[in-house]
Short mmCIF file of C-alpha atoms in Angstrom, two decimals:
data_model
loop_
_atom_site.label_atom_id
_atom_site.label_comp_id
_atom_site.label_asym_id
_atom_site.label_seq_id
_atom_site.Cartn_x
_atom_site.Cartn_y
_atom_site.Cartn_z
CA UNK A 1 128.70 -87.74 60.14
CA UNK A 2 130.17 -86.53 56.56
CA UNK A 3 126.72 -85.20 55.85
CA UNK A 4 127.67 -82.33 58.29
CA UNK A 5 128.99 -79.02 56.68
CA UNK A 6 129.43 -76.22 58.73
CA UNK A 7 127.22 -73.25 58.96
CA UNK A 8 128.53 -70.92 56.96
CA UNK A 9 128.91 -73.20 53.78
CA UNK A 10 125.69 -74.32 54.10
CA UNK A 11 123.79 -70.84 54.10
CA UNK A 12 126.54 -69.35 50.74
CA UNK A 13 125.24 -72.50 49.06
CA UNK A 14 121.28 -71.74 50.17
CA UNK A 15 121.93 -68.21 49.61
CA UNK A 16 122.98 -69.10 46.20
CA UNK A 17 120.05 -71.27 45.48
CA UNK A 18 117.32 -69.04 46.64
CA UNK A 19 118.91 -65.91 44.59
CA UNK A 20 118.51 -67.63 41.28
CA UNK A 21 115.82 -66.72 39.38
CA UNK A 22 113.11 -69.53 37.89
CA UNK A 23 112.50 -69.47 34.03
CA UNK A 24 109.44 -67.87 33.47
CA UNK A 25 106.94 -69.24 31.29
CA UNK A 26 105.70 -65.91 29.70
CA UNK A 27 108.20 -64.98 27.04
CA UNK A 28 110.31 -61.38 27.69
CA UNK A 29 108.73 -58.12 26.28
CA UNK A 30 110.88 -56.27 24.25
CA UNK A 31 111.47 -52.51 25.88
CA UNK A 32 109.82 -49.74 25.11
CA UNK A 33 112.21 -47.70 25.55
CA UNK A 34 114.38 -48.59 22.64
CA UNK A 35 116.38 -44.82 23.35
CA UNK A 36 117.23 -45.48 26.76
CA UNK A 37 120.17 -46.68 28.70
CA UNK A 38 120.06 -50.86 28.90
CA UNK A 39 120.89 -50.57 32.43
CA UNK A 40 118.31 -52.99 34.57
CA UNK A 41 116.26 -50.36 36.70
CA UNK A 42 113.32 -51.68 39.35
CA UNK A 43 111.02 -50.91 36.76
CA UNK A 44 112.99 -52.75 33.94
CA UNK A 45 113.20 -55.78 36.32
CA UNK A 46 109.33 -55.58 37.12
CA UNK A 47 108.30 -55.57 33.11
CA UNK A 48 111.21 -58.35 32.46
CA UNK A 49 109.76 -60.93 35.02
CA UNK A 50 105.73 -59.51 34.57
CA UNK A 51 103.51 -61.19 32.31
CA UNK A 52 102.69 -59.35 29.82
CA UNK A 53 99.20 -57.40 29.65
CA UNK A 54 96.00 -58.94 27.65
CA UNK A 55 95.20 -57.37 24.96
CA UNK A 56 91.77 -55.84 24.17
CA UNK A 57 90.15 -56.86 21.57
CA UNK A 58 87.75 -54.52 19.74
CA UNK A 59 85.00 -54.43 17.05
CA UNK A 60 85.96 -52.36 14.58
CA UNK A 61 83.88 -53.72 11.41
CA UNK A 62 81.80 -50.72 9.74
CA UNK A 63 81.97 -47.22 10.46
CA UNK A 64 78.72 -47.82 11.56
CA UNK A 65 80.12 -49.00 14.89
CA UNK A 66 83.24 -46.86 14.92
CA UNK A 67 81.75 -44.83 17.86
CA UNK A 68 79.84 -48.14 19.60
CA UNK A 69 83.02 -49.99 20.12
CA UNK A 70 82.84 -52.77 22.81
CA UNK A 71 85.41 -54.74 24.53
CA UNK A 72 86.11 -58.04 24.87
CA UNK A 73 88.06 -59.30 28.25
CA UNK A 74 88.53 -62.73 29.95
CA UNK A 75 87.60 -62.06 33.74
CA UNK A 76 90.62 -62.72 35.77
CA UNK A 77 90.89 -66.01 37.30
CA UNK A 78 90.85 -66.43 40.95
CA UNK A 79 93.36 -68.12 42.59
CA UNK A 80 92.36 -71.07 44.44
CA UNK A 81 93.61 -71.17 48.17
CA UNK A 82 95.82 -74.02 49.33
CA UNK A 83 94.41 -76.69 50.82
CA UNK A 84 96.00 -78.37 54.77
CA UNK A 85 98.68 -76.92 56.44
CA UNK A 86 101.85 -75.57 55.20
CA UNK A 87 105.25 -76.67 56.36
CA UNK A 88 106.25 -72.78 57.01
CA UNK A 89 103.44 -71.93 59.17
CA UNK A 90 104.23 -74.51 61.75
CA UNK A 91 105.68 -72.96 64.71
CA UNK A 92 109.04 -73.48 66.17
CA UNK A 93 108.05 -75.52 69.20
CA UNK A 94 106.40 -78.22 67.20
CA UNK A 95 109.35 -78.57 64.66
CA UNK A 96 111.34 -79.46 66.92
CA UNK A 97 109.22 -81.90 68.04
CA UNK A 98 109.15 -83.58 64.86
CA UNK A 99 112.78 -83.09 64.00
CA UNK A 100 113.36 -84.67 67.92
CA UNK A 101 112.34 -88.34 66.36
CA UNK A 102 114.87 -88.04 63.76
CA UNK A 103 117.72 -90.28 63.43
CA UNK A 104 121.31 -88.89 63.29
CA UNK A 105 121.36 -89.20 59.40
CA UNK A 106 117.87 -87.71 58.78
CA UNK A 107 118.34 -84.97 61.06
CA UNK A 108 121.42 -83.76 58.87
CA UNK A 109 119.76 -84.29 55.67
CA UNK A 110 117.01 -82.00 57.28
CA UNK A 111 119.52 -79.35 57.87
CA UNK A 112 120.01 -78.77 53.91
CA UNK A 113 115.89 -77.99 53.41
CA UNK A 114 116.58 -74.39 54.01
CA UNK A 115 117.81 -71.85 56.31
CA UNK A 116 115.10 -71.95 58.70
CA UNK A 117 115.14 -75.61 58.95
CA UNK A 118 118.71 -76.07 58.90
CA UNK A 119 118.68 -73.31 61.87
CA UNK A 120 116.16 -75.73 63.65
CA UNK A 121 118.42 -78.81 63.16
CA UNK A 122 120.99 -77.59 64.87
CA UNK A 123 119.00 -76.63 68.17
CA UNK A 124 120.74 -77.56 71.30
CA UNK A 125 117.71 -79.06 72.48
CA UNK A 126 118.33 -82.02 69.36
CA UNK A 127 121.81 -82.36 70.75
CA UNK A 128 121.92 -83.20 73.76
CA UNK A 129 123.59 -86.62 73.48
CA UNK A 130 125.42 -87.90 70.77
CA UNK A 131 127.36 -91.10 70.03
CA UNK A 132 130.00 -91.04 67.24
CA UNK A 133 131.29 -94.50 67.56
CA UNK A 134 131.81 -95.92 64.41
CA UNK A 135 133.17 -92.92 62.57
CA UNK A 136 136.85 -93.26 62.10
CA UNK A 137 138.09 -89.66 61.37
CA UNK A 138 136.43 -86.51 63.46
CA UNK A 139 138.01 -83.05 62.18
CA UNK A 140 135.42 -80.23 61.91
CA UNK A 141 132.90 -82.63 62.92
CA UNK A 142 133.41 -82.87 66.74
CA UNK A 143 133.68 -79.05 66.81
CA UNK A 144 130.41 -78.67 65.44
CA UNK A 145 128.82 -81.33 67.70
CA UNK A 146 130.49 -79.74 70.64
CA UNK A 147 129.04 -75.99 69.78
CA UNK A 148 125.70 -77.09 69.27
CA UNK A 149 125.46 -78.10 73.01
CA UNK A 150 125.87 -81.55 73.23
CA UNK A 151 125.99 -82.61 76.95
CA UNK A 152 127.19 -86.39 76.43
CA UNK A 153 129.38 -87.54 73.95
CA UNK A 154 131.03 -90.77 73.48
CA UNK A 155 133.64 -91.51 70.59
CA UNK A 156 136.14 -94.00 71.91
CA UNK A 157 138.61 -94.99 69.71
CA UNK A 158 138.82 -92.62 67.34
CA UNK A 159 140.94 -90.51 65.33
CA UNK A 160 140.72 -86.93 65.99
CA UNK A 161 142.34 -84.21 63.94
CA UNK A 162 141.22 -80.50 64.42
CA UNK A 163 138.01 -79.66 65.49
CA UNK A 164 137.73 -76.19 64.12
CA UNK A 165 135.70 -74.46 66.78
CA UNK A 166 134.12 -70.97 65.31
CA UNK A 167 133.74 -69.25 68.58
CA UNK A 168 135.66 -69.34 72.11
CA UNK A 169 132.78 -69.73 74.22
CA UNK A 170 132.87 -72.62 77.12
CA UNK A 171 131.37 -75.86 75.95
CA UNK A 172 127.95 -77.28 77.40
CA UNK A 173 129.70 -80.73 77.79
CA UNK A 174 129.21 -83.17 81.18
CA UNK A 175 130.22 -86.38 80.39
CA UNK A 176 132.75 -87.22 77.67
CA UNK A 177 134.16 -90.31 76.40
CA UNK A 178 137.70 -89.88 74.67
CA UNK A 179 139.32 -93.53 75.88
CA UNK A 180 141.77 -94.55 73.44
CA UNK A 181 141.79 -91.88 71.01
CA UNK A 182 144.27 -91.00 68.45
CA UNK A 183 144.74 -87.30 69.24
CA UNK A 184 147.71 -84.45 69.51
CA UNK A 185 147.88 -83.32 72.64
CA UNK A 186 147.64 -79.44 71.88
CA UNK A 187 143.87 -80.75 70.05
CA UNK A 188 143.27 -82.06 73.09
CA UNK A 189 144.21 -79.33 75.46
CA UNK A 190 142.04 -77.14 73.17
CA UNK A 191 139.27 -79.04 73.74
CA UNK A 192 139.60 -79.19 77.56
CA UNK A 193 140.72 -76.11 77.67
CA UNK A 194 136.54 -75.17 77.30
CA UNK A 195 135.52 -77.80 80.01
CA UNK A 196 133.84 -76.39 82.82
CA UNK A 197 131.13 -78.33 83.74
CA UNK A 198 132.41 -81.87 83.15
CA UNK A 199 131.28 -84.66 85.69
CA UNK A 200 131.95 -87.48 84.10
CA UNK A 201 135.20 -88.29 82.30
CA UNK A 202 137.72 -91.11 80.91
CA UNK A 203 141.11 -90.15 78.89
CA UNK A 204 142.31 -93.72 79.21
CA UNK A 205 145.26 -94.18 77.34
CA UNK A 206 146.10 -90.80 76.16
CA UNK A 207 149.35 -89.07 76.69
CA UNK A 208 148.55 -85.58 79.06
CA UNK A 209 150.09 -82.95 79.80
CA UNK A 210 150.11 -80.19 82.79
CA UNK A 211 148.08 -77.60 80.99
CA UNK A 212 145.63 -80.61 80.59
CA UNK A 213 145.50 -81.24 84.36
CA UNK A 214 144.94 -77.93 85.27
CA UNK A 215 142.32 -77.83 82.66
CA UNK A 216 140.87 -81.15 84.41
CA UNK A 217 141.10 -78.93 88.37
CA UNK A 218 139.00 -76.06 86.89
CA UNK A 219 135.94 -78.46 86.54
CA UNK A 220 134.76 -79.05 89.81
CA UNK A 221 132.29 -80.81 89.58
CA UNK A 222 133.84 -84.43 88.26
CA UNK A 223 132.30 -87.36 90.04
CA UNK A 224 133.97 -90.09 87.73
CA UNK A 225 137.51 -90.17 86.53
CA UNK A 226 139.23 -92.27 84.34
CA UNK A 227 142.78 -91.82 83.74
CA UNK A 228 143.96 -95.30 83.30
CA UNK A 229 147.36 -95.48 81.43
CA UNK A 230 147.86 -92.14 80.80
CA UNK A 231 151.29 -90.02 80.89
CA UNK A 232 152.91 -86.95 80.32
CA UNK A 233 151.97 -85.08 83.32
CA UNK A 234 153.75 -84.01 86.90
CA UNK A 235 153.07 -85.57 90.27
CA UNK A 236 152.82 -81.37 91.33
CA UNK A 237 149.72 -80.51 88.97
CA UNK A 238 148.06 -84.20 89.92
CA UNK A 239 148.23 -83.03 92.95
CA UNK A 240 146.42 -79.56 92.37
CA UNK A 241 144.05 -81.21 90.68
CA UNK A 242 142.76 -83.79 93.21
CA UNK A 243 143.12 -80.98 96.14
CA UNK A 244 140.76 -78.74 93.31
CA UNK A 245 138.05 -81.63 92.09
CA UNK A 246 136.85 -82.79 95.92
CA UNK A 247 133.65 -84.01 94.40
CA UNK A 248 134.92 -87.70 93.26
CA UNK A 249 133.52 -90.81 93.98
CA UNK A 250 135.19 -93.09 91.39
CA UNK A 251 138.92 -92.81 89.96
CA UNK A 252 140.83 -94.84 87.93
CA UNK A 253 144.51 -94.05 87.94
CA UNK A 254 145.76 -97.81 87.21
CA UNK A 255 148.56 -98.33 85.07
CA UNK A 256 149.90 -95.01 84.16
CA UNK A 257 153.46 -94.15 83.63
CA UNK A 258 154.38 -92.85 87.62
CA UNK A 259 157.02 -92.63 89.29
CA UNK A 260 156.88 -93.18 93.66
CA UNK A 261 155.99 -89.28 93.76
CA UNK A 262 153.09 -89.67 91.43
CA UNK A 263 151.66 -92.10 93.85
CA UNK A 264 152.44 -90.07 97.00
CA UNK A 265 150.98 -87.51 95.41
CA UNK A 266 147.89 -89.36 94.97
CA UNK A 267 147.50 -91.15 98.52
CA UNK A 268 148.35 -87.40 100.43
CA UNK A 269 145.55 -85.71 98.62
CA UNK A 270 142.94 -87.71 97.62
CA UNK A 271 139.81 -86.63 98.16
CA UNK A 272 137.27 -87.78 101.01
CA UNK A 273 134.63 -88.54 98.57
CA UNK A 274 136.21 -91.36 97.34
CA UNK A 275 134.22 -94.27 97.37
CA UNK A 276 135.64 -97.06 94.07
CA UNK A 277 139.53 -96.21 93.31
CA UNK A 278 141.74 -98.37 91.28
CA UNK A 279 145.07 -97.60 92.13
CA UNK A 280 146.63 -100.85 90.47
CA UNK A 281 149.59 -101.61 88.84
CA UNK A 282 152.41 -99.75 90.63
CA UNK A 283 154.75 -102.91 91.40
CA UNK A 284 157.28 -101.47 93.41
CA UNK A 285 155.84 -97.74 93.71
CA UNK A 286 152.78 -98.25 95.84
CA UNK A 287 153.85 -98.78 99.37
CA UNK A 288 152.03 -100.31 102.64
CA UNK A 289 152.75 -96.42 103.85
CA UNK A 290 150.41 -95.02 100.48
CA UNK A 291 148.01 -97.70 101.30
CA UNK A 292 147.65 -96.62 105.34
CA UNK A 293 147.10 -92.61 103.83
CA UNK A 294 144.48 -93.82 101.64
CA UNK A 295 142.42 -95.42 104.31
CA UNK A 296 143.02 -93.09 106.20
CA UNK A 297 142.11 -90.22 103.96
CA UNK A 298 138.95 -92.70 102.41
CA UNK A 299 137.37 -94.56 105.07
CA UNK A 300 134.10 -94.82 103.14
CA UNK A 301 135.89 -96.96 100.07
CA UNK A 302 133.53 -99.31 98.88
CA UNK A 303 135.39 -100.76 95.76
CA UNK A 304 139.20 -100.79 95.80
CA UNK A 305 141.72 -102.26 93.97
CA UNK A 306 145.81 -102.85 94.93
CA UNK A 307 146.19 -105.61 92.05
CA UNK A 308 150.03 -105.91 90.75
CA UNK A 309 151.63 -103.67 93.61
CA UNK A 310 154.45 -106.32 95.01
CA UNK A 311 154.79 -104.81 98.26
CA UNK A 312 151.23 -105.26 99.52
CA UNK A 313 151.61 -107.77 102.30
CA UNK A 314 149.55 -109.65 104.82
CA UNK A 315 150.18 -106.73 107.18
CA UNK A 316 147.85 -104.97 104.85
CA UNK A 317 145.03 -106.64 106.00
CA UNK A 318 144.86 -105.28 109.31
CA UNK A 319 144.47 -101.68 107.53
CA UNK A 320 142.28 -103.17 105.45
CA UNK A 321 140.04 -104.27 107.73
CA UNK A 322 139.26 -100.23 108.97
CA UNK A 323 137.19 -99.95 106.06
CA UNK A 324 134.14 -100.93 107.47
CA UNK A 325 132.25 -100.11 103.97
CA UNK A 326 134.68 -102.55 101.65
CA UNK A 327 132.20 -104.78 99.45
CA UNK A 328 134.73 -105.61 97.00
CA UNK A 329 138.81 -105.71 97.19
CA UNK A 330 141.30 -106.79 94.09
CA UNK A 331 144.81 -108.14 95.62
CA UNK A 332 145.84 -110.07 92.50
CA UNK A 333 149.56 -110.82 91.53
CA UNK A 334 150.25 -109.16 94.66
CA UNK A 335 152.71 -112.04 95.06
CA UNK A 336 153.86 -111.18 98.68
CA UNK A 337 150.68 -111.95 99.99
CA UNK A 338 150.63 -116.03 100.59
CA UNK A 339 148.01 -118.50 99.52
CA UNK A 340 147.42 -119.97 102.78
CA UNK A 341 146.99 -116.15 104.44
CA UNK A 342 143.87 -115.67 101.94
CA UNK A 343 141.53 -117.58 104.59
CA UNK A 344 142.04 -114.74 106.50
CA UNK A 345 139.34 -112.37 104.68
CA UNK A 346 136.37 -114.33 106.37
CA UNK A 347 137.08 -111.18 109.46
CA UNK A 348 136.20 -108.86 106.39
CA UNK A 349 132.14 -109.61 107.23
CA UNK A 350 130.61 -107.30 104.49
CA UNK A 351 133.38 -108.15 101.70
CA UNK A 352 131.57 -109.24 98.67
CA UNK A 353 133.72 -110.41 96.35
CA UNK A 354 137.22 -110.76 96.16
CA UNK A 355 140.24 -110.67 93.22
CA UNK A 356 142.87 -112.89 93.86
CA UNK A 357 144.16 -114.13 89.85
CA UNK A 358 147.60 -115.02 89.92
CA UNK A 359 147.73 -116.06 93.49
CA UNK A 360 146.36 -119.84 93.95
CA UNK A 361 146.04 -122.08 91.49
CA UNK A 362 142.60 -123.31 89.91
CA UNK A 363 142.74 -126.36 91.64
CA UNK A 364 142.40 -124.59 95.26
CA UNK A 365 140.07 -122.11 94.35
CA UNK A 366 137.50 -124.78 95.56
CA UNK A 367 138.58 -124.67 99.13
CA UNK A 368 138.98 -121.50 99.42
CA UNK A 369 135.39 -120.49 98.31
CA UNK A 370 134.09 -122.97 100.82
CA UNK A 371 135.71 -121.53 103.83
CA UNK A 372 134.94 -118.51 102.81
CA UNK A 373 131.32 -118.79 101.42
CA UNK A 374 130.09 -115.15 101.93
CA UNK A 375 132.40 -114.13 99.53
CA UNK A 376 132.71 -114.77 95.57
CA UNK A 377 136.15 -115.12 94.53
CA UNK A 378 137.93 -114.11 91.16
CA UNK A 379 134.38 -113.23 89.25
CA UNK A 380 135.84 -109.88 87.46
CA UNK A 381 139.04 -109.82 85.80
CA UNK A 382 138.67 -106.22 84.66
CA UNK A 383 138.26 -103.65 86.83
CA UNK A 384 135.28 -101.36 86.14
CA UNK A 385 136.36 -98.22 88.33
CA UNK A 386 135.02 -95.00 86.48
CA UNK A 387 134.90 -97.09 83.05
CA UNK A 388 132.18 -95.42 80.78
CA UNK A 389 131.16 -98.68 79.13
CA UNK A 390 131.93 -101.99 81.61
CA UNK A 391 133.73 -104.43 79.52
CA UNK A 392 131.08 -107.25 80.40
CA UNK A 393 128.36 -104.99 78.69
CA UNK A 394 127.34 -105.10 75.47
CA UNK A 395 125.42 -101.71 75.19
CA UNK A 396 126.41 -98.65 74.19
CA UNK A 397 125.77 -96.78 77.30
CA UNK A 398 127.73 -93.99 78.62
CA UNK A 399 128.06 -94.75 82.64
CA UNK A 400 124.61 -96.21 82.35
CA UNK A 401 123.36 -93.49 80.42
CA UNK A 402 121.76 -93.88 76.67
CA UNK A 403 122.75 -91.52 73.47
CA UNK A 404 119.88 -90.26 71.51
CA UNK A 405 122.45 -89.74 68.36
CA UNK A 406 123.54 -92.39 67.02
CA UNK A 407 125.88 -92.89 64.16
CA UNK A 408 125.33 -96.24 63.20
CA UNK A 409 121.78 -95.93 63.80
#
């Protein structure tokens, strides 16, 4: 991604290149106009650069043929028309054709041909999705890949220092990738801050802020969600944010730094629409009362996960049981919850598989699998709630969809 330069640059240093004149191969005329100013004029600059005129050649032997002089001239050559097709008269449409099979690399290196092509390059239509992953330092970089209209972008693990956007206009961008990024939080509020059409998400492990979580409540339209481990941000504006964004279906919120009221905040308003949330990790903060609002605000929950939360009990199961959609359920080190009470999950008819590490040991993990034999037990240590890339994948998808960029490509 060095290979990009920004616009402006780019065209000085083209601008530069197609301003200087060649070296002619006709040698410079002296001026006839030996009296005159030396000041170029058009006409000055015409003879300087114009080959200079044939001579005519006469016959001047004799005065016998003083008045019969002829004229000797070397007919003009014609100049032979090119051959094929020329790279300028191909139309727009089909460059971008071509310049659509490029690789990452090849399609910068195109950008540098000239103005027109290095317009071209930079078409929206080439940039679409683009997968950074691999390059260690974005500055003006992700600013430039964001303008051009990409739509998906994933560059996990990456440190970001100041995009340099040119203009204020909203960014194309749907599904973005930021998880464990090494980025000020003002850079990214900036960058949020021209989110509207985001659907798919994941800030996982970055440190927030309000202004970002109102910045996450004006995009509407967010399906998937993953804030796992994040902080710096009010149980008030989470709040705004999940009563704003009422189109999710999968949330992670596992493991972040928050308090009782950020989890109260989170079972009172949780959208309907939620059908996988991972709500792990809360020890003493997540109550049997938050688990009986989220039921009761999600009955269609279809992946959930309580793992670490100490005061889940049996009397959960009950509850539980309401969700008549539940295929898969995570209770691990949820240590209030006894071995021997585990058998009771064969009422749970349509559970598919169940998380129960911490809680029996591997020696009774035998029996329990045969009485209950519907059910696979303790097959996914890592949750993959509203996870871009699933840990058990070796891809490089972005929620199951491919990048057409690629940087190590």
């Amino acid at each position: 991604m060095s290979n990009i330069r920004p616009l402006q640059e780019l065209s000085e240093n083209l601008e530069g290149s197609l301003c200087r004149p060649q070296r002619s191969k006709w040698k410079r005329r002296p001026s006839c106009s030996g009296g005159l100013d030396t000041e170029n004029t058009p006409n000055e600059l015409i003879q300087q650069w114009s080959p200079p005129h044939k001579k005519i050649l006469t016959s001047a032997k004799g005065k016998e043929n003083e008045e019969n002089a002829f004229v000797l001239a070397r007919r003009p050559r014609k100049r032979r028309e090119s051959s094929g097709l020329c790279w300028d008269s191909l139309p727009d449409e089909l460059l971008l054709g071509i310049l659509s099979c490029l690789s990452l690399q090849d399609l910068l290196r195109t950008s540098r041909v000239c103005k027109r092509w290095h317009c071209l390059a930079f078409d929206e239509s080439l940039w679409h999705s683009v997968d950074l992953v691999g390059k260690a330092q974005l500055d003006a970089e992700l600013g430039q890949v964001l303008s051009a209209g990409a739509l998906r972008l994933r560059c996990p693990h990456t440190c970001i220092g100041q995009p340099s956007f040119k203009s204020a206009l909203k960014l194309r961008v749907q599904h973005l990738d930021l998880s464990n990024c090494t980025v000020e939080t003002s850079v990214l509020e900036d960058i949020l801050s021209r989110c509207r059409h985001l659907q798919n998400l994941s800030l996982e492990g970055l440190v927030l802020s309000d202004s970002i979580i109102h910045s996450l409540a004006q995009n509407t339209e967010i399906v998937r969600l993953n804030l796992c481990g994040c902080s710096g941000f009010s149980p008030e504006s989470l709040a705004e944010m999940l009563k704003s964004c009422t189109r999710i279906e999968e949330m992670n919120v596992s493991w972040c730094d928050f308090s009782n009221l950020h989890v109260q905040a989170i079972a009172n308003n949780i959208p309907s629409s939620i059908s996988h949330l991972n709500i792990s990790g809360y020890r003493q903060n997540l109550t049997m009362e938050d688990v009986k609002a989220v039921v009761k605000r999600c009955p269609n929950i279809t992946n959930l996960d309580l793992s670490d939360s100490v005061l889940v009990t049996t009397d959960s199961f009950p509850v539980l049981q309401q969700l008549s959609s539940l295929r898969h359920l995570a209770v691990s080190r949820c240590y209030q919850i006894h071995p021997a009470s585990l058998i009771d999950f064969e009422k749970f008819l349509n559970l598919q598989t169940l998380e129960v590490f911490g809680l029996i040991q591997d020696s009774y993990l035998p029996i329990l699998c045969k009485g209950l034999p519907h059910i696979q037990i303790n097959t996914q240590p890592f949750s993959t709630v509203a996870r871009p890339t699933s840990a058990s994948r070796k891809d490089r998808t972005l929620w199951g969809m491919h990048c057409r960029l690629d940087y190590l490509v």
